[in-house]
JSON list of C-alpha atoms in Angstrom, two decimals:
[
{"chain": "A", "resi": 1, "resn": "MET", "atom": "CA", "xyz": [-47.99, -93.89, 24.06]},
{"chain": "A", "resi": 2, "resn": "THR", "atom": "CA", "xyz": [-49.23, -96.06, 21.16]},
{"chain": "A", "resi": 3, "resn": "ASP", "atom": "CA", "xyz": [-48.20, -99.55, 20.61]},
{"chain": "A", "resi": 4, "resn": "ALA", "atom": "CA", "xyz": [-46.20, -98.46, 17.60]},
{"chain": "A", "resi": 5, "resn": "GLN", "atom": "CA", "xyz": [-44.29, -95.85, 19.70]},
{"chain": "A", "resi": 6, "resn": "LEU", "atom": "CA", "xyz": [-43.78, -98.34, 22.53]},
{"chain": "A", "resi": 7, "resn": "THR", "atom": "CA", "xyz": [-42.40, -100.87, 20.05]},
{"chain": "A", "resi": 8, "resn": "GLU", "atom": "CA", "xyz": [-39.82, -98.46, 18.98]},
{"chain": "A", "resi": 9, "resn": "ALA", "atom": "CA", "xyz": [-39.24, -97.01, 22.67]},
{"chain": "A", "resi": 10, "resn": "VAL", "atom": "CA", "xyz": [-38.25, -100.52, 23.89]},
{"chain": "A", "resi": 11, "resn": "GLU", "atom": "CA", "xyz": [-35.29, -100.81, 21.47]},
{"chain": "A", "resi": 12, "resn": "CYS", "atom": "CA", "xyz": [-33.68, -97.58, 23.17]},
{"chain": "A", "resi": 13, "resn": "THR", "atom": "CA", "xyz": [-34.84, -97.64, 26.92]},
{"chain": "A", "resi": 14, "resn": "ASP", "atom": "CA", "xyz": [-33.10, -99.56, 29.62]},
{"chain": "A", "resi": 15, "resn": "VAL", "atom": "CA", "xyz": [-35.12, -98.75, 32.49]},
{"chain": "A", "resi": 16, "resn": "PHE", "atom": "CA", "xyz": [-39.28, -98.66, 32.79]},
{"chain": "A", "resi": 17, "resn": "ALA", "atom": "CA", "xyz": [-40.43, -97.38, 36.33]},
{"chain": "A", "resi": 18, "resn": "ARG", "atom": "CA", "xyz": [-43.77, -97.38, 38.21]},
{"chain": "A", "resi": 19, "resn": "LEU", "atom": "CA", "xyz": [-45.66, -99.66, 35.75]},
{"chain": "A", "resi": 20, "resn": "SER", "atom": "CA", "xyz": [-48.95, -100.90, 36.07]},
{"chain": "A", "resi": 21, "resn": "PRO", "atom": "CA", "xyz": [-49.67, -104.67, 35.24]},
{"chain": "A", "resi": 22, "resn": "ALA", "atom": "CA", "xyz": [-50.99, -103.68, 31.69]},
{"chain": "A", "resi": 23, "resn": "HIS", "atom": "CA", "xyz": [-47.82, -101.60, 30.93]},
{"chain": "A", "resi": 24, "resn": "LYS", "atom": "CA", "xyz": [-45.54, -104.43, 31.95]},
{"chain": "A", "resi": 25, "resn": "GLN", "atom": "CA", "xyz": [-47.45, -106.91, 29.49]},
{"chain": "A", "resi": 26, "resn": "ARG", "atom": "CA", "xyz": [-47.28, -104.23, 26.90]},
{"chain": "A", "resi": 27, "resn": "ILE", "atom": "CA", "xyz": [-43.62, -103.76, 27.23]},
{"chain": "A", "resi": 28, "resn": "VAL", "atom": "CA", "xyz": [-43.16, -107.60, 26.99]},
{"chain": "A", "resi": 29, "resn": "LYS", "atom": "CA", "xyz": [-45.38, -107.79, 24.09]},
{"chain": "A", "resi": 30, "resn": "ALA", "atom": "CA", "xyz": [-43.45, -105.07, 22.30]},
{"chain": "A", "resi": 31, "resn": "LEU", "atom": "CA", "xyz": [-40.05, -106.71, 22.78]},
{"chain": "A", "resi": 32, "resn": "GLN", "atom": "CA", "xyz": [-41.60, -109.83, 21.32]},
{"chain": "A", "resi": 33, "resn": "ASN", "atom": "CA", "xyz": [-42.82, -107.86, 18.21]},
{"chain": "A", "resi": 34, "resn": "LYS", "atom": "CA", "xyz": [-39.34, -106.52, 17.83]},
{"chain": "A", "resi": 35, "resn": "GLY", "atom": "CA", "xyz": [-38.14, -110.33, 17.54]},
{"chain": "A", "resi": 36, "resn": "HIS", "atom": "CA", "xyz": [-36.60, -110.61, 21.13]},
{"chain": "A", "resi": 37, "resn": "VAL", "atom": "CA", "xyz": [-37.18, -113.53, 23.31]},
{"chain": "A", "resi": 38, "resn": "VAL", "atom": "CA", "xyz": [-38.24, -112.33, 26.62]},
{"chain": "A", "resi": 39, "resn": "GLY", "atom": "CA", "xyz": [-37.66, -113.16, 29.87]},
{"chain": "A", "resi": 40, "resn": "PHE", "atom": "CA", "xyz": [-39.67, -111.69, 32.72]},
{"chain": "A", "resi": 41, "resn": "MET", "atom": "CA", "xyz": [-39.01, -111.99, 36.52]},
{"chain": "A", "resi": 42, "resn": "GLY", "atom": "CA", "xyz": [-41.78, -110.96, 38.88]},
{"chain": "A", "resi": 43, "resn": "ASP", "atom": "CA", "xyz": [-43.07, -112.19, 42.59]},
{"chain": "A", "resi": 44, "resn": "GLY", "atom": "CA", "xyz": [-46.13, -110.25, 42.92]},
{"chain": "A", "resi": 45, "resn": "ILE", "atom": "CA", "xyz": [-49.76, -110.19, 41.97]},
{"chain": "A", "resi": 46, "resn": "ASN", "atom": "CA", "xyz": [-48.97, -107.21, 39.58]},
{"chain": "A", "resi": 47, "resn": "ASP", "atom": "CA", "xyz": [-46.50, -109.28, 37.85]},
{"chain": "A", "resi": 48, "resn": "ALA", "atom": "CA", "xyz": [-48.93, -111.96, 36.62]},
{"chain": "A", "resi": 49, "resn": "PRO", "atom": "CA", "xyz": [-49.81, -110.67, 33.46]},
{"chain": "A", "resi": 50, "resn": "ALA", "atom": "CA", "xyz": [-46.29, -110.05, 32.24]},
{"chain": "A", "resi": 51, "resn": "LEU", "atom": "CA", "xyz": [-45.23, -113.39, 33.53]},
{"chain": "A", "resi": 52, "resn": "ARG", "atom": "CA", "xyz": [-47.83, -115.15, 31.33]},
{"chain": "A", "resi": 53, "resn": "ALA", "atom": "CA", "xyz": [-46.85, -113.06, 28.35]},
{"chain": "A", "resi": 54, "resn": "ALA", "atom": "CA", "xyz": [-43.27, -113.52, 28.60]},
{"chain": "A", "resi": 55, "resn": "ASP", "atom": "CA", "xyz": [-41.53, -116.44, 26.74]},
{"chain": "A", "resi": 56, "resn": "VAL", "atom": "CA", "xyz": [-40.06, -117.33, 29.96]},
{"chain": "A", "resi": 57, "resn": "GLY", "atom": "CA", "xyz": [-41.88, -116.27, 33.19]},
{"chain": "A", "resi": 58, "resn": "ILE", "atom": "CA", "xyz": [-39.19, -116.36, 36.29]},
{"chain": "A", "resi": 59, "resn": "SER", "atom": "CA", "xyz": [-40.54, -116.03, 39.85]},
{"chain": "A", "resi": 60, "resn": "VAL", "atom": "CA", "xyz": [-39.26, -117.10, 43.21]},
{"chain": "A", "resi": 61, "resn": "ASP", "atom": "CA", "xyz": [-40.22, -119.62, 45.86]},
{"chain": "A", "resi": 62, "resn": "ASN", "atom": "CA", "xyz": [-41.52, -117.17, 48.38]},
{"chain": "A", "resi": 63, "resn": "ALA", "atom": "CA", "xyz": [-43.74, -115.22, 45.70]},
{"chain": "A", "resi": 64, "resn": "VAL", "atom": "CA", "xyz": [-47.20, -114.91, 45.78]},
{"chain": "A", "resi": 65, "resn": "ASP", "atom": "CA", "xyz": [-49.02, -117.82, 44.52]},
{"chain": "A", "resi": 66, "resn": "ILE", "atom": "CA", "xyz": [-50.34, -116.15, 41.16]},
{"chain": "A", "resi": 67, "resn": "ALA", "atom": "CA", "xyz": [-47.06, -115.22, 40.43]},
{"chain": "A", "resi": 68, "resn": "LYS", "atom": "CA", "xyz": [-45.56, -118.67, 40.80]},
{"chain": "A", "resi": 69, "resn": "GLU", "atom": "CA", "xyz": [-48.52, -120.12, 38.96]},
{"chain": "A", "resi": 70, "resn": "SER", "atom": "CA", "xyz": [-48.09, -117.73, 36.12]},
{"chain": "A", "resi": 71, "resn": "ALA", "atom": "CA", "xyz": [-44.13, -118.37, 35.86]},
{"chain": "A", "resi": 72, "resn": "ASP", "atom": "CA", "xyz": [-42.29, -121.04, 33.71]},
{"chain": "A", "resi": 73, "resn": "VAL", "atom": "CA", "xyz": [-39.51, -121.22, 36.13]},
{"chain": "A", "resi": 74, "resn": "ILE", "atom": "CA", "xyz": [-39.47, -121.00, 39.92]},
{"chain": "A", "resi": 75, "resn": "LEU", "atom": "CA", "xyz": [-36.04, -120.03, 41.64]},
{"chain": "A", "resi": 76, "resn": "LEU", "atom": "CA", "xyz": [-35.41, -121.28, 45.01]},
{"chain": "A", "resi": 77, "resn": "GLU", "atom": "CA", "xyz": [-33.27, -118.20, 45.74]},
{"chain": "A", "resi": 78, "resn": "LYS", "atom": "CA", "xyz": [-34.01, -114.66, 44.67]},
{"chain": "A", "resi": 79, "resn": "ASN", "atom": "CA", "xyz": [-30.77, -114.36, 42.64]},
{"chain": "A", "resi": 80, "resn": "LEU", "atom": "CA", "xyz": [-30.46, -114.57, 38.90]},
{"chain": "A", "resi": 81, "resn": "MET", "atom": "CA", "xyz": [-27.02, -115.97, 38.98]},
{"chain": "A", "resi": 82, "resn": "VAL", "atom": "CA", "xyz": [-29.01, -119.34, 39.69]},
{"chain": "A", "resi": 83, "resn": "LEU", "atom": "CA", "xyz": [-30.30, -119.28, 35.98]},
{"chain": "A", "resi": 84, "resn": "LYS", "atom": "CA", "xyz": [-26.69, -118.67, 34.79]},
{"chain": "A", "resi": 85, "resn": "ARG", "atom": "CA", "xyz": [-25.46, -121.60, 36.50]},
{"chain": "A", "resi": 86, "resn": "ALA", "atom": "CA", "xyz": [-28.37, -123.72, 35.45]},
{"chain": "A", "resi": 87, "resn": "CYS", "atom": "CA", "xyz": [-27.70, -122.76, 31.68]},
{"chain": "A", "resi": 88, "resn": "TRP", "atom": "CA", "xyz": [-24.19, -123.52, 32.06]},
{"chain": "A", "resi": 89, "resn": "ARG", "atom": "CA", "xyz": [-24.85, -126.93, 33.53]},
{"chain": "A", "resi": 90, "resn": "GLY", "atom": "CA", "xyz": [-27.48, -127.58, 30.95]},
{"chain": "A", "resi": 91, "resn": "GLY", "atom": "CA", "xyz": [-25.49, -126.62, 28.14]},
{"chain": "A", "resi": 92, "resn": "ARG", "atom": "CA", "xyz": [-22.77, -129.02, 29.33]},
{"chain": "A", "resi": 93, "resn": "CYS", "atom": "CA", "xyz": [-25.48, -131.78, 29.43]},
{"chain": "A", "resi": 94, "resn": "LEU", "atom": "CA", "xyz": [-26.78, -130.98, 26.06]},
{"chain": "A", "resi": 95, "resn": "ARG", "atom": "CA", "xyz": [-23.52, -130.99, 24.59]},
{"chain": "A", "resi": 96, "resn": "THR", "atom": "CA", "xyz": [-22.92, -134.44, 26.14]},
{"chain": "A", "resi": 97, "resn": "SER", "atom": "CA", "xyz": [-26.20, -135.74, 24.93]},
{"chain": "A", "resi": 98, "resn": "SER", "atom": "CA", "xyz": [-25.80, -134.32, 21.22]},
{"chain": "A", "resi": 99, "resn": "SER", "atom": "CA", "xyz": [-22.39, -136.32, 20.99]},
{"chain": "A", "resi": 100, "resn": "THR", "atom": "CA", "xyz": [-24.17, -139.37, 22.25]},
{"chain": "A", "resi": 101, "resn": "PHE", "atom": "CA", "xyz": [-27.36, -139.16, 20.22]},
{"chain": "A", "resi": 102, "resn": "GLY", "atom": "CA", "xyz": [-26.12, -137.22, 17.15]},
{"chain": "A", "resi": 103, "resn": "TRP", "atom": "CA", "xyz": [-28.10, -134.23, 15.44]},
{"chain": "A", "resi": 104, "resn": "GLY", "atom": "CA", "xyz": [-31.81, -134.04, 16.14]},
{"chain": "A", "resi": 105, "resn": "ARG", "atom": "CA", "xyz": [-34.29, -131.87, 18.22]},
{"chain": "A", "resi": 106, "resn": "VAL", "atom": "CA", "xyz": [-33.61, -132.42, 21.75]},
{"chain": "A", "resi": 107, "resn": "ARG", "atom": "CA", "xyz": [-35.77, -131.25, 24.72]},
{"chain": "A", "resi": 108, "resn": "THR", "atom": "CA", "xyz": [-34.23, -131.26, 28.10]},
{"chain": "A", "resi": 109, "resn": "SER", "atom": "CA", "xyz": [-35.56, -130.82, 31.45]},
{"chain": "A", "resi": 110, "resn": "ALA", "atom": "CA", "xyz": [-33.32, -130.55, 34.49]},
{"chain": "A", "resi": 111, "resn": "THR", "atom": "CA", "xyz": [-33.57, -129.83, 38.32]},
{"chain": "A", "resi": 112, "resn": "CYS", "atom": "CA", "xyz": [-30.44, -128.34, 39.71]},
{"chain": "A", "resi": 113, "resn": "SER", "atom": "CA", "xyz": [-29.75, -127.63, 43.44]},
{"chain": "A", "resi": 114, "resn": "ALA", "atom": "CA", "xyz": [-27.30, -124.71, 44.02]}
]
């Protein structure tokens, strides 16, 4: 499949299976080319290229070292609901800071324990 065909296929495909590391990375890049912000979760050595290519690479604490080094976020438990709770808490904190500091570009960093 060419890059152009893959870029079209990612819009109408929900599941990709039995992928090589290069295929995972190509899918991430194809989604980005279509304007998507891409998060990728992986825990093995074969996930490292896609973790690096993604806008947000997500791994877990018990993943292999290369996956953790490639990730932007490391979850302490293998459950994506942790991210949902962190975004909710972070949004609450951001709303509080923007009402305190007014309009502007705000960068936040938070560590939450579930």
